[in-house]
CSV table of C-alpha atoms in Angstrom, one decimal:
chain,number,residue,atom,x,y,z
A,930,UNK,CA,2.6,-12.4,16.0
A,931,UNK,CA,1.2,-15.1,13.6
A,932,UNK,CA,2.6,-18.5,14.3
A,933,UNK,CA,4.1,-17.4,17.7
A,934,UNK,CA,2.8,-18.9,20.9
A,935,UNK,CA,4.1,-16.2,23.2
A,936,UNK,CA,3.6,-12.4,23.2
A,937,UNK,CA,6.1,-10.2,21.4
A,938,UNK,CA,5.5,-7.4,24.0
A,939,UNK,CA,3.0,-5.5,26.1
A,940,UNK,CA,1.0,-2.4,25.3
A,941,UNK,CA,-0.3,-0.4,28.3
A,942,UNK,CA,-2.5,2.7,28.7
A,943,UNK,CA,-2.4,5.0,31.7
A,944,UNK,CA,-5.4,6.7,33.2
A,945,UNK,CA,-5.0,9.8,31.0
A,946,UNK,CA,-5.0,7.6,27.8
A,947,UNK,CA,-1.2,7.7,27.2
A,948,UNK,CA,0.3,4.6,25.6
A,949,UNK,CA,3.6,2.8,26.2
A,950,UNK,CA,5.0,-0.4,24.7
A,951,UNK,CA,7.8,-2.7,25.7
A,952,UNK,CA,9.1,-5.9,24.1
A,953,UNK,CA,9.0,-9.0,26.2
A,954,UNK,CA,12.6,-9.6,27.4
A,955,UNK,CA,12.4,-13.3,26.4
A,956,UNK,CA,11.4,-12.3,22.9
A,957,UNK,CA,14.2,-9.8,22.5
A,958,UNK,CA,16.8,-12.4,23.5
A,959,UNK,CA,15.6,-15.2,21.3
A,960,UNK,CA,17.5,-16.0,18.0
A,961,UNK,CA,15.9,-14.6,14.9
A,962,UNK,CA,13.7,-12.1,16.7
A,963,UNK,CA,12.5,-9.3,14.5
A,964,UNK,CA,11.4,-5.7,15.4
A,965,UNK,CA,7.8,-4.7,14.9
A,966,UNK,CA,9.0,-1.5,13.2
A,967,UNK,CA,11.9,0.7,12.4
A,968,UNK,CA,10.3,3.1,14.8
A,969,UNK,CA,10.3,0.3,17.5
A,970,UNK,CA,13.8,-1.2,17.4
A,971,UNK,CA,14.5,-4.3,19.5
A,972,UNK,CA,15.4,-3.2,22.9
A,973,UNK,CA,14.6,-3.9,26.5
A,974,UNK,CA,13.7,-0.3,27.1
A,975,UNK,CA,10.0,0.8,26.9
A,976,UNK,CA,8.7,3.1,24.2
A,977,UNK,CA,6.5,6.0,25.5
A,978,UNK,CA,3.5,7.7,24.0
A,979,UNK,CA,5.1,9.7,21.2
A,980,UNK,CA,6.6,6.6,19.6
A,981,UNK,CA,4.0,3.9,20.6
A,982,UNK,CA,0.9,5.8,19.5
A,983,UNK,CA,1.5,6.2,15.8
A,984,UNK,CA,2.5,2.5,15.3
A,985,UNK,CA,-0.5,1.1,17.0
A,986,UNK,CA,-2.9,3.7,15.6
A,987,UNK,CA,-1.8,2.5,12.1
A,988,UNK,CA,-3.1,-1.0,13.0
A,989,UNK,CA,-6.6,0.3,12.9
A,990,UNK,CA,-8.6,0.9,9.8
A,991,UNK,CA,-8.4,4.3,8.1
A,992,UNK,CA,-12.1,4.4,7.4
A,993,UNK,CA,-13.7,5.8,10.5
A,994,UNK,CA,-17.0,4.3,9.5
A,995,UNK,CA,-15.6,0.8,10.1
A,996,UNK,CA,-14.9,1.8,13.7
A,997,UNK,CA,-18.2,3.5,14.4
A,998,UNK,CA,-20.0,0.5,15.8
A,999,UNK,CA,-17.5,-0.4,18.4
A,1000,UNK,CA,-17.1,3.3,19.3
A,1001,UNK,CA,-20.8,3.8,19.8
A,1002,UNK,CA,-21.4,0.5,21.6
A,1003,UNK,CA,-18.5,0.8,24.0
A,1004,UNK,CA,-18.4,4.6,24.3
A,1005,UNK,CA,-14.8,4.7,23.1
A,1006,UNK,CA,-13.3,7.9,21.5
A,1007,UNK,CA,-11.3,7.6,18.3
A,1008,UNK,CA,-8.1,8.6,20.0
A,1009,UNK,CA,-8.4,5.8,22.6
A,1010,UNK,CA,-6.2,3.5,20.6
A,1011,UNK,CA,-5.8,0.9,23.4
A,1012,UNK,CA,-9.5,0.9,24.0
A,1013,UNK,CA,-10.2,0.2,20.4
A,1014,UNK,CA,-7.6,-2.4,20.1
A,1015,UNK,CA,-8.9,-4.2,23.2
A,1016,UNK,CA,-12.0,-4.9,21.1
A,1017,UNK,CA,-10.6,-5.0,17.6
A,1018,UNK,CA,-7.0,-6.0,18.0
A,1019,UNK,CA,-7.5,-9.7,17.3
A,1020,UNK,CA,-8.3,-8.8,13.7
A,1021,UNK,CA,-6.1,-5.8,13.1
A,1022,UNK,CA,-4.1,-5.4,10.0
A,1023,UNK,CA,-1.1,-7.5,9.3
A,1024,UNK,CA,0.6,-10.4,11.1
A,1025,UNK,CA,0.1,-8.9,14.6
A,1026,UNK,CA,-2.8,-9.2,17.0
A,1027,UNK,CA,-3.3,-7.1,20.1
A,1028,UNK,CA,-5.1,-9.0,22.8
A,1029,UNK,CA,-6.0,-8.7,26.4
A,1030,UNK,CA,-3.2,-9.9,28.6
A,1031,UNK,CA,-3.2,-13.7,29.0
A,1032,UNK,CA,-5.2,-14.4,25.9
A,1033,UNK,CA,-4.2,-17.3,23.6
A,1034,UNK,CA,-3.0,-16.5,20.1
A,1035,UNK,CA,-5.8,-15.8,17.6
A,1036,UNK,CA,-3.8,-15.5,14.4
A,1037,UNK,CA,-2.6,-18.9,13.3
A,1038,UNK,CA,-1.6,-20.6,10.1
A,1039,UNK,CA,-4.5,-21.6,7.8
A,1040,UNK,CA,-5.2,-25.1,6.5
A,1041,UNK,CA,-6.9,-25.0,3.1
A,1042,UNK,CA,-8.7,-28.3,3.8
A,1043,UNK,CA,-10.4,-27.4,7.1
A,1044,UNK,CA,-10.1,-23.7,7.9
A,1045,UNK,CA,-12.0,-22.1,5.0
A,1046,UNK,CA,-15.6,-22.1,3.8
A,1047,UNK,CA,-16.3,-21.6,0.1
A,1048,UNK,CA,-18.4,-18.5,-0.7
A,1049,UNK,CA,-21.5,-19.5,-2.8
A,1050,UNK,CA,-22.0,-17.4,-5.9
A,1051,UNK,CA,-25.1,-15.5,-4.5
A,1052,UNK,CA,-23.2,-14.7,-1.3
A,1053,UNK,CA,-20.2,-13.4,-3.2
A,1054,UNK,CA,-22.4,-11.3,-5.5
A,1055,UNK,CA,-24.2,-9.8,-2.4
A,1056,UNK,CA,-20.8,-8.9,-0.9
A,1057,UNK,CA,-19.7,-7.2,-4.1
A,1058,UNK,CA,-23.0,-5.3,-4.4
A,1059,UNK,CA,-22.7,-4.1,-0.8
A,1060,UNK,CA,-19.1,-2.9,-1.4
A,1061,UNK,CA,-20.1,-1.3,-4.7
A,1062,UNK,CA,-22.9,0.7,-3.0
A,1063,UNK,CA,-20.8,1.4,0.1
A,1064,UNK,CA,-23.3,-0.4,2.3
A,1065,UNK,CA,-22.8,-2.7,5.2
A,1066,UNK,CA,-21.7,-6.3,4.3
A,1067,UNK,CA,-24.6,-8.8,4.2
A,1068,UNK,CA,-25.8,-10.1,7.5
A,1069,UNK,CA,-23.5,-12.8,8.8
A,1070,UNK,CA,-20.6,-11.6,6.8
A,1071,UNK,CA,-17.6,-10.3,8.9
A,1072,UNK,CA,-14.6,-8.8,7.2
A,1073,UNK,CA,-12.0,-11.3,8.4
A,1074,UNK,CA,-9.0,-9.0,7.9
A,1075,UNK,CA,-9.8,-5.2,8.2
A,1076,UNK,CA,-7.9,-3.3,5.5
A,1077,UNK,CA,-6.4,0.2,5.4
A,1078,UNK,CA,-7.3,2.7,2.8
A,1079,UNK,CA,-10.4,4.4,1.4
A,1080,UNK,CA,-11.4,2.0,-1.4
A,1081,UNK,CA,-14.2,-0.5,-0.9
A,1082,UNK,CA,-12.6,-3.8,-0.4
A,1083,UNK,CA,-12.6,-7.0,1.7
A,1084,UNK,CA,-10.2,-9.8,2.3
A,1085,UNK,CA,-10.8,-13.3,1.0
A,1086,UNK,CA,-9.0,-16.6,0.3
A,1087,UNK,CA,-8.4,-18.2,-3.1
A,1088,UNK,CA,-8.6,-21.9,-2.6
A,1089,UNK,CA,-6.5,-24.3,-4.7
A,1090,UNK,CA,-9.5,-25.2,-6.9
A,1091,UNK,CA,-9.9,-21.5,-7.9
A,1092,UNK,CA,-13.0,-20.8,-5.7
A,1093,UNK,CA,-13.1,-17.9,-3.2
A,1094,UNK,CA,-13.7,-18.5,0.4
A,1095,UNK,CA,-13.6,-17.0,3.9
A,1096,UNK,CA,-11.9,-18.2,7.0
A,1097,UNK,CA,-14.2,-20.2,9.3
A,1098,UNK,CA,-15.2,-18.1,12.3
A,1099,UNK,CA,-12.8,-18.5,15.1
A,1100,UNK,CA,-10.2,-20.3,13.0
A,1101,UNK,CA,-7.7,-17.4,13.0
A,1102,UNK,CA,-6.7,-18.4,9.5
A,1103,UNK,CA,-5.2,-15.8,7.2
A,1104,UNK,CA,-6.8,-14.5,4.0
A,1105,UNK,CA,-4.8,-14.7,0.8
A,1106,UNK,CA,-6.3,-12.1,-1.5
A,1107,UNK,CA,-7.9,-8.6,-1.4
A,1108,UNK,CA,-11.1,-8.1,-3.4
A,1109,UNK,CA,-11.4,-4.4,-4.5
A,1110,UNK,CA,-14.8,-3.3,-5.7
A,1111,UNK,CA,-15.2,0.1,-7.4
A,1112,UNK,CA,-18.0,2.3,-6.0
A,1113,UNK,CA,-20.7,3.9,-8.1
A,1114,UNK,CA,-18.7,7.1,-8.5
A,1115,UNK,CA,-15.5,5.3,-9.7
A,1116,UNK,CA,-16.8,2.4,-11.8
A,1117,UNK,CA,-13.6,2.0,-13.8
A,1118,UNK,CA,-11.1,2.0,-10.9
A,1119,UNK,CA,-10.9,-1.8,-11.0
A,1120,UNK,CA,-9.8,-2.0,-14.6
A,1121,UNK,CA,-7.5,1.1,-14.3
A,1122,UNK,CA,-5.7,-0.4,-11.3
A,1123,UNK,CA,-5.4,-3.7,-13.1
A,1124,UNK,CA,-3.8,-2.1,-16.1
A,1125,UNK,CA,-1.4,0.1,-13.9
A,1126,UNK,CA,-0.3,-3.0,-12.0
A,1127,UNK,CA,0.2,-5.0,-15.2
A,1128,UNK,CA,2.3,-2.1,-16.5
A,1129,UNK,CA,4.4,-2.1,-13.3
A,1130,UNK,CA,5.1,-5.8,-13.7
A,1131,UNK,CA,5.9,-5.4,-17.4
A,1132,UNK,CA,8.4,-2.6,-16.7
A,1133,UNK,CA,10.2,-4.9,-14.3
A,1134,UNK,CA,9.0,-4.1,-10.8
A,1135,UNK,CA,8.2,-6.8,-8.3
A,1136,UNK,CA,4.4,-6.2,-8.2
A,1137,UNK,CA,1.5,-7.9,-6.4
A,1138,UNK,CA,-0.4,-10.2,-8.8
A,1139,UNK,CA,-3.8,-9.0,-9.9
A,1140,UNK,CA,-6.7,-10.4,-11.9
A,1141,UNK,CA,-9.9,-8.8,-13.1
A,1142,UNK,CA,-13.2,-10.6,-12.4
A,1143,UNK,CA,-16.7,-9.8,-13.7
A,1144,UNK,CA,-19.0,-10.0,-10.6
A,1145,UNK,CA,-22.5,-8.6,-10.2
A,1146,UNK,CA,-22.0,-6.8,-13.5
A,1147,UNK,CA,-18.9,-5.0,-12.2
A,1148,UNK,CA,-15.2,-5.4,-13.0
A,1149,UNK,CA,-13.6,-6.1,-9.6
A,1150,UNK,CA,-10.0,-6.5,-8.9
A,1151,UNK,CA,-8.5,-9.5,-7.1
A,1152,UNK,CA,-5.1,-8.8,-5.6
A,1153,UNK,CA,-2.8,-11.5,-4.3
A,1154,UNK,CA,-1.5,-10.5,-0.8
A,1155,UNK,CA,2.2,-10.1,-0.8
A,1156,UNK,CA,2.3,-10.6,3.0
A,1157,UNK,CA,1.3,-14.2,2.8
A,1158,UNK,CA,3.3,-17.4,2.2
A,1159,UNK,CA,3.0,-21.2,2.6
A,1160,UNK,CA,4.9,-23.0,5.3
A,1161,UNK,CA,6.5,-26.4,5.0
A,1162,UNK,CA,3.2,-28.1,5.7
A,1163,UNK,CA,1.4,-26.1,2.9
A,1164,UNK,CA,-0.4,-23.9,5.4
A,1165,UNK,CA,-1.1,-20.2,4.8
A,1166,UNK,CA,1.0,-18.0,7.1
A,1167,UNK,CA,1.2,-14.2,7.5
A,1168,UNK,CA,4.5,-12.4,6.9
A,1169,UNK,CA,5.2,-9.4,9.1
A,1170,UNK,CA,5.4,-6.1,7.2
A,1171,UNK,CA,4.9,-2.5,8.0
A,1172,UNK,CA,4.1,0.5,5.8
A,1173,UNK,CA,6.3,3.6,5.6
A,1174,UNK,CA,4.0,5.6,7.9
A,1175,UNK,CA,4.6,3.0,10.7
A,1176,UNK,CA,8.3,2.9,9.9
A,1177,UNK,CA,8.6,6.7,10.3
A,1178,UNK,CA,6.4,6.8,13.5
A,1179,UNK,CA,3.7,8.8,11.7
A,1180,UNK,CA,0.0,8.5,12.1
A,1181,UNK,CA,-2.0,7.7,9.0
A,1182,UNK,CA,-3.2,11.3,8.9
A,1183,UNK,CA,0.3,12.4,8.0
A,1184,UNK,CA,0.7,10.0,5.0
A,1185,UNK,CA,1.1,12.9,2.6
A,1186,UNK,CA,4.0,15.3,2.7
A,1187,UNK,CA,1.6,18.3,2.5
A,1188,UNK,CA,0.0,17.3,5.8
A,1189,UNK,CA,3.2,17.1,7.8
A,1190,UNK,CA,5.8,19.6,9.1
A,1191,UNK,CA,9.6,19.6,8.6
A,1192,UNK,CA,11.1,16.7,10.6
A,1193,UNK,CA,7.7,15.0,11.0
A,1194,UNK,CA,6.4,14.2,7.5
A,1195,UNK,CA,6.5,11.7,4.7
A,1196,UNK,CA,9.0,13.3,2.3
A,1197,UNK,CA,12.0,12.1,0.2
A,1198,UNK,CA,14.4,12.7,3.0
A,1199,UNK,CA,12.3,10.5,5.3
A,1200,UNK,CA,12.2,7.8,2.5
A,1201,UNK,CA,16.0,8.0,2.3
A,1202,UNK,CA,16.3,7.3,6.1
A,1203,UNK,CA,14.1,4.2,5.6
A,1204,UNK,CA,16.0,2.9,2.7
A,1205,UNK,CA,19.3,3.4,4.5
A,1206,UNK,CA,18.0,0.9,7.1
A,1207,UNK,CA,17.4,-1.9,4.6
A,1208,UNK,CA,19.9,-4.6,3.7
A,1209,UNK,CA,20.7,-3.1,0.3
A,1210,UNK,CA,20.4,0.7,0.6
A,1211,UNK,CA,21.9,1.4,-2.8
A,1212,UNK,CA,19.7,-1.0,-4.6
A,1213,UNK,CA,16.6,0.2,-2.8
A,1214,UNK,CA,17.4,3.8,-3.6
A,1215,UNK,CA,17.5,3.0,-7.3
A,1216,UNK,CA,14.3,1.1,-7.1
A,1217,UNK,CA,12.6,4.0,-5.4
A,1218,UNK,CA,13.8,6.4,-8.1
A,1219,UNK,CA,12.5,4.1,-10.8
A,1220,UNK,CA,9.1,3.7,-8.9
A,1221,UNK,CA,8.8,7.5,-8.7
A,1222,UNK,CA,9.4,7.9,-12.4
A,1223,UNK,CA,6.9,5.1,-13.2
A,1224,UNK,CA,4.3,6.7,-11.0
A,1225,UNK,CA,4.8,10.1,-12.6
A,1226,UNK,CA,4.4,8.6,-16.1
A,1227,UNK,CA,1.3,6.5,-15.4
A,1228,UNK,CA,-0.4,9.3,-13.5
A,1229,UNK,CA,-0.3,7.8,-10.0
A,1230,UNK,CA,0.1,10.8,-7.7
A,1231,UNK,CA,-1.2,8.9,-4.7
A,1232,UNK,CA,2.1,7.1,-3.7
A,1233,UNK,CA,1.7,8.1,0.0
A,1234,UNK,CA,3.4,6.6,3.1
A,1235,UNK,CA,0.9,3.8,3.4
A,1236,UNK,CA,1.4,2.6,-0.2
A,1237,UNK,CA,5.0,1.7,0.4
A,1238,UNK,CA,6.0,-1.1,2.8
A,1239,UNK,CA,8.9,-3.0,4.4
A,1240,UNK,CA,9.3,-6.7,5.2
A,1241,UNK,CA,11.0,-7.5,8.5
A,1242,UNK,CA,12.7,-10.9,8.2
A,1243,UNK,CA,14.5,-13.2,10.7
A,1244,UNK,CA,17.9,-11.9,11.8
A,1245,UNK,CA,16.8,-8.3,11.4
A,1246,UNK,CA,16.9,-8.2,7.6
A,1247,UNK,CA,14.8,-5.5,6.1
A,1248,UNK,CA,13.7,-5.1,2.4
A,1249,UNK,CA,11.0,-3.3,0.6
A,1250,UNK,CA,7.8,-5.1,-0.4
A,1251,UNK,CA,6.5,-5.6,-3.9
A,1252,UNK,CA,4.6,-2.7,-5.4
A,1253,UNK,CA,0.9,-2.4,-4.7
A,1254,UNK,CA,-2.0,0.1,-4.8
A,1255,UNK,CA,-1.0,1.7,-8.1
A,1256,UNK,CA,-3.9,3.7,-9.6
A,1257,UNK,CA,-3.7,6.4,-12.3
A,1258,UNK,CA,-5.4,9.0,-10.1
A,1259,UNK,CA,-4.8,11.9,-12.5
A,1260,UNK,CA,-7.6,10.4,-14.6
A,1261,UNK,CA,-10.0,11.4,-11.9
A,1262,UNK,CA,-10.7,15.2,-12.1
A,1263,UNK,CA,-12.2,15.1,-8.6
A,1264,UNK,CA,-8.9,14.3,-7.0
A,1265,UNK,CA,-5.9,16.6,-6.5
A,1266,UNK,CA,-3.0,16.5,-8.9
A,1267,UNK,CA,-0.6,17.3,-6.1
A,1268,UNK,CA,2.1,14.8,-5.6
A,1269,UNK,CA,2.2,12.7,-2.4
A,1270,UNK,CA,5.8,13.8,-1.9
A,1271,UNK,CA,7.6,16.7,-3.6
A,1272,UNK,CA,10.1,16.2,-6.4
A,1273,UNK,CA,12.7,18.8,-5.5
A,1274,UNK,CA,10.6,21.9,-5.0
A,1275,UNK,CA,7.8,20.7,-7.4
A,1276,UNK,CA,4.4,19.7,-6.0
A,1277,UNK,CA,2.9,18.7,-9.3
A,1278,UNK,CA,4.1,16.9,-12.5
A,1279,UNK,CA,3.8,20.1,-14.5
A,1280,UNK,CA,6.1,22.0,-12.2
A,1281,UNK,CA,9.0,19.5,-12.3
A,1282,UNK,CA,12.1,20.9,-13.9
A,1283,UNK,CA,15.5,19.3,-14.5
A,1284,UNK,CA,16.8,21.0,-11.4
A,1285,UNK,CA,13.9,19.7,-9.3
A,1286,UNK,CA,14.6,16.1,-10.4
A,1287,UNK,CA,18.3,16.6,-9.7
A,1288,UNK,CA,17.5,17.8,-6.2
A,1289,UNK,CA,15.2,14.8,-5.8
A,1290,UNK,CA,18.0,12.4,-6.7
A,1291,UNK,CA,20.4,14.3,-4.4
A,1292,UNK,CA,17.9,14.0,-1.5
A,1293,UNK,CA,17.4,10.3,-2.1
A,1294,UNK,CA,21.2,9.9,-1.6
A,1295,UNK,CA,22.8,10.1,-5.0
A,1296,UNK,CA,25.7,12.4,-4.1
A,1297,UNK,CA,27.6,12.5,-7.4
A,1298,UNK,CA,26.3,15.0,-10.0
A,1299,UNK,CA,27.6,12.8,-12.8
A,1300,UNK,CA,25.7,9.8,-11.3
A,1301,UNK,CA,22.5,11.8,-11.0
A,1302,UNK,CA,22.7,12.9,-14.6
A,1303,UNK,CA,23.4,9.3,-15.8
A,1304,UNK,CA,20.7,7.7,-13.6
A,1305,UNK,CA,18.0,10.2,-14.5
A,1306,UNK,CA,18.6,9.8,-18.2
A,1307,UNK,CA,19.0,6.0,-18.1
A,1308,UNK,CA,15.9,5.2,-15.9
A,1309,UNK,CA,13.6,7.8,-17.5
A,1310,UNK,CA,14.5,6.5,-21.0
A,1311,UNK,CA,14.2,2.9,-20.1
A,1312,UNK,CA,10.8,3.2,-18.3
A,1313,UNK,CA,9.3,5.5,-20.9
A,1314,UNK,CA,10.4,3.2,-23.7
A,1315,UNK,CA,8.8,0.2,-22.0
A,1316,UNK,CA,5.6,2.0,-21.3
A,1317,UNK,CA,5.4,3.4,-24.9
A,1318,UNK,CA,5.4,-0.2,-26.1
A,1319,UNK,CA,2.0,-0.7,-24.4
A,1320,UNK,CA,0.2,2.4,-25.5
A,1321,UNK,CA,-1.2,0.9,-28.7
A,1322,UNK,CA,-2.5,-2.1,-26.8
A,1323,UNK,CA,-4.1,0.1,-24.1
A,1324,UNK,CA,-5.7,2.3,-26.7
A,1325,UNK,CA,-7.2,-0.6,-28.7
A,1326,UNK,CA,-8.3,-2.4,-25.5
A,1327,UNK,CA,-10.6,0.3,-24.3
A,1328,UNK,CA,-8.1,2.3,-22.2
A,1329,UNK,CA,-7.5,5.2,-24.5
A,1330,UNK,CA,-7.7,7.8,-21.7
A,1331,UNK,CA,-5.0,6.0,-19.8
A,1332,UNK,CA,-2.8,5.6,-22.9
A,1333,UNK,CA,-3.2,9.3,-23.8
A,1334,UNK,CA,-2.5,10.3,-20.2
A,1335,UNK,CA,0.7,8.3,-20.1
A,1336,UNK,CA,1.8,9.8,-23.5
A,1337,UNK,CA,1.0,13.4,-22.2
A,1338,UNK,CA,3.0,12.7,-19.0
A,1339,UNK,CA,5.9,11.5,-21.1
A,1340,UNK,CA,6.0,14.6,-23.1
A,1341,UNK,CA,5.9,16.7,-20.0
A,1342,UNK,CA,8.4,14.9,-17.9
A,1343,UNK,CA,10.9,13.9,-20.5
A,1344,UNK,CA,10.7,17.4,-22.0
A,1345,UNK,CA,11.7,18.8,-18.6
A,1346,UNK,CA,14.6,16.3,-18.4
A,1347,UNK,CA,15.7,17.0,-21.9
A,1348,UNK,CA,15.1,13.4,-23.0
A,1349,UNK,CA,13.7,12.4,-26.4
A,1350,UNK,CA,10.1,11.2,-26.2
A,1351,UNK,CA,9.5,7.7,-27.6
A,1352,UNK,CA,7.8,7.6,-31.0
A,1353,UNK,CA,4.5,6.0,-29.9
A,1354,UNK,CA,4.0,8.8,-27.4
A,1355,UNK,CA,4.9,11.7,-29.6
A,1356,UNK,CA,1.8,11.7,-31.7
A,1357,UNK,CA,-0.9,10.5,-29.4
A,1358,UNK,CA,-3.9,12.7,-28.4
A,1359,UNK,CA,-3.2,15.0,-25.5
A,1360,UNK,CA,-5.1,14.3,-22.4
A,1361,UNK,CA,-6.5,17.6,-20.9
A,1362,UNK,CA,-8.3,16.2,-17.9
A,1363,UNK,CA,-8.4,19.4,-15.8
A,1364,UNK,CA,-9.5,21.5,-18.7
A,1365,UNK,CA,-12.6,19.4,-19.0
A,1366,UNK,CA,-12.1,17.3,-22.1
A,1367,UNK,CA,-9.9,16.0,-24.8
A,1368,UNK,CA,-7.7,17.8,-27.3
A,1369,UNK,CA,-7.4,15.8,-30.5
A,1370,UNK,CA,-4.2,16.1,-32.5
């Protein structure tokens, strides 16, 4: 783990490719030791294949193209997790590194003064252009922190003087920001995610900081990494976190409820189990309810298991991370409108009824019928009212489709919950994305 001189544990593979993981006994016994995952609690007993494989598989990139070189060069199959991590584990996602036994640590704190090299403008533009066109990064440019997800992005560091930089090769220093570059088919994704993240912050959620930069004629999104901090010496350090797929022991292929099976899927019941393990289950449940309402209203139906995360802190304390990766995916007619997890029995926004939302709250863990009715009315009203206050700004700022989508979603969801629609949303144009156009009122 970043900043640790000694291994947390040992990952092994048998001759048939089966994995097992065991914590180092000295690590388990030390004060302040933290578990790698809810699925890998601190214990001296080893974890076998069924538990070990999903967690370590999730340390690899989701984009198979990013693994193709090492697979071709070394003759390694995609399901050979240990083989891939043998070659790629020093740079895998998060605060962890997976290294051949006996190797010294490769992930260490970063000193702004000596561990980073500023990216010249032409170099930065070449990187953006490559990501935009989904081509290989320019020669001599290595992605220092492979990232999960399907969007075109790379990890960089924002220096105190405001310039962007990369860690010096071999430094092991962390990056501090993620640069997301929309591809040619989704040119507006940067500005859309920027607005959705700003709305999340304005509504009151702890949300990763974002800024919009014009580079190479493209609006790219610069996201502050929530899993970074400064130590007492002002050095950049990594904070250990895991996404909900890892916490549930699910491979990334099962990040949507529709891809799993009962008992082994990302659904609201599984989320409740995760939240029950945090330091403040009641508070985290209410935050998840609010986040669900917000996502429904802004049109983000891609809140899958890898878009929610947990912090593991010294002493075994666990809390959810700030919100990240919020994109109004319903604006893209090429994507499904099916929800990442069902609300009651509903699989789309249009199917949600009052009974479905009540069942959702019950599954989250709100047992009192009176409390469910009170919470649904209170949170839906509060979030809708705050969002409605931004519709005019969005419309005048070039984001009319997003403003109209939010207003349409309000009328649909609040109508189902028998809640009055805020005035600014009642009379806006209706967004009819899947019917192929706009309906002007």
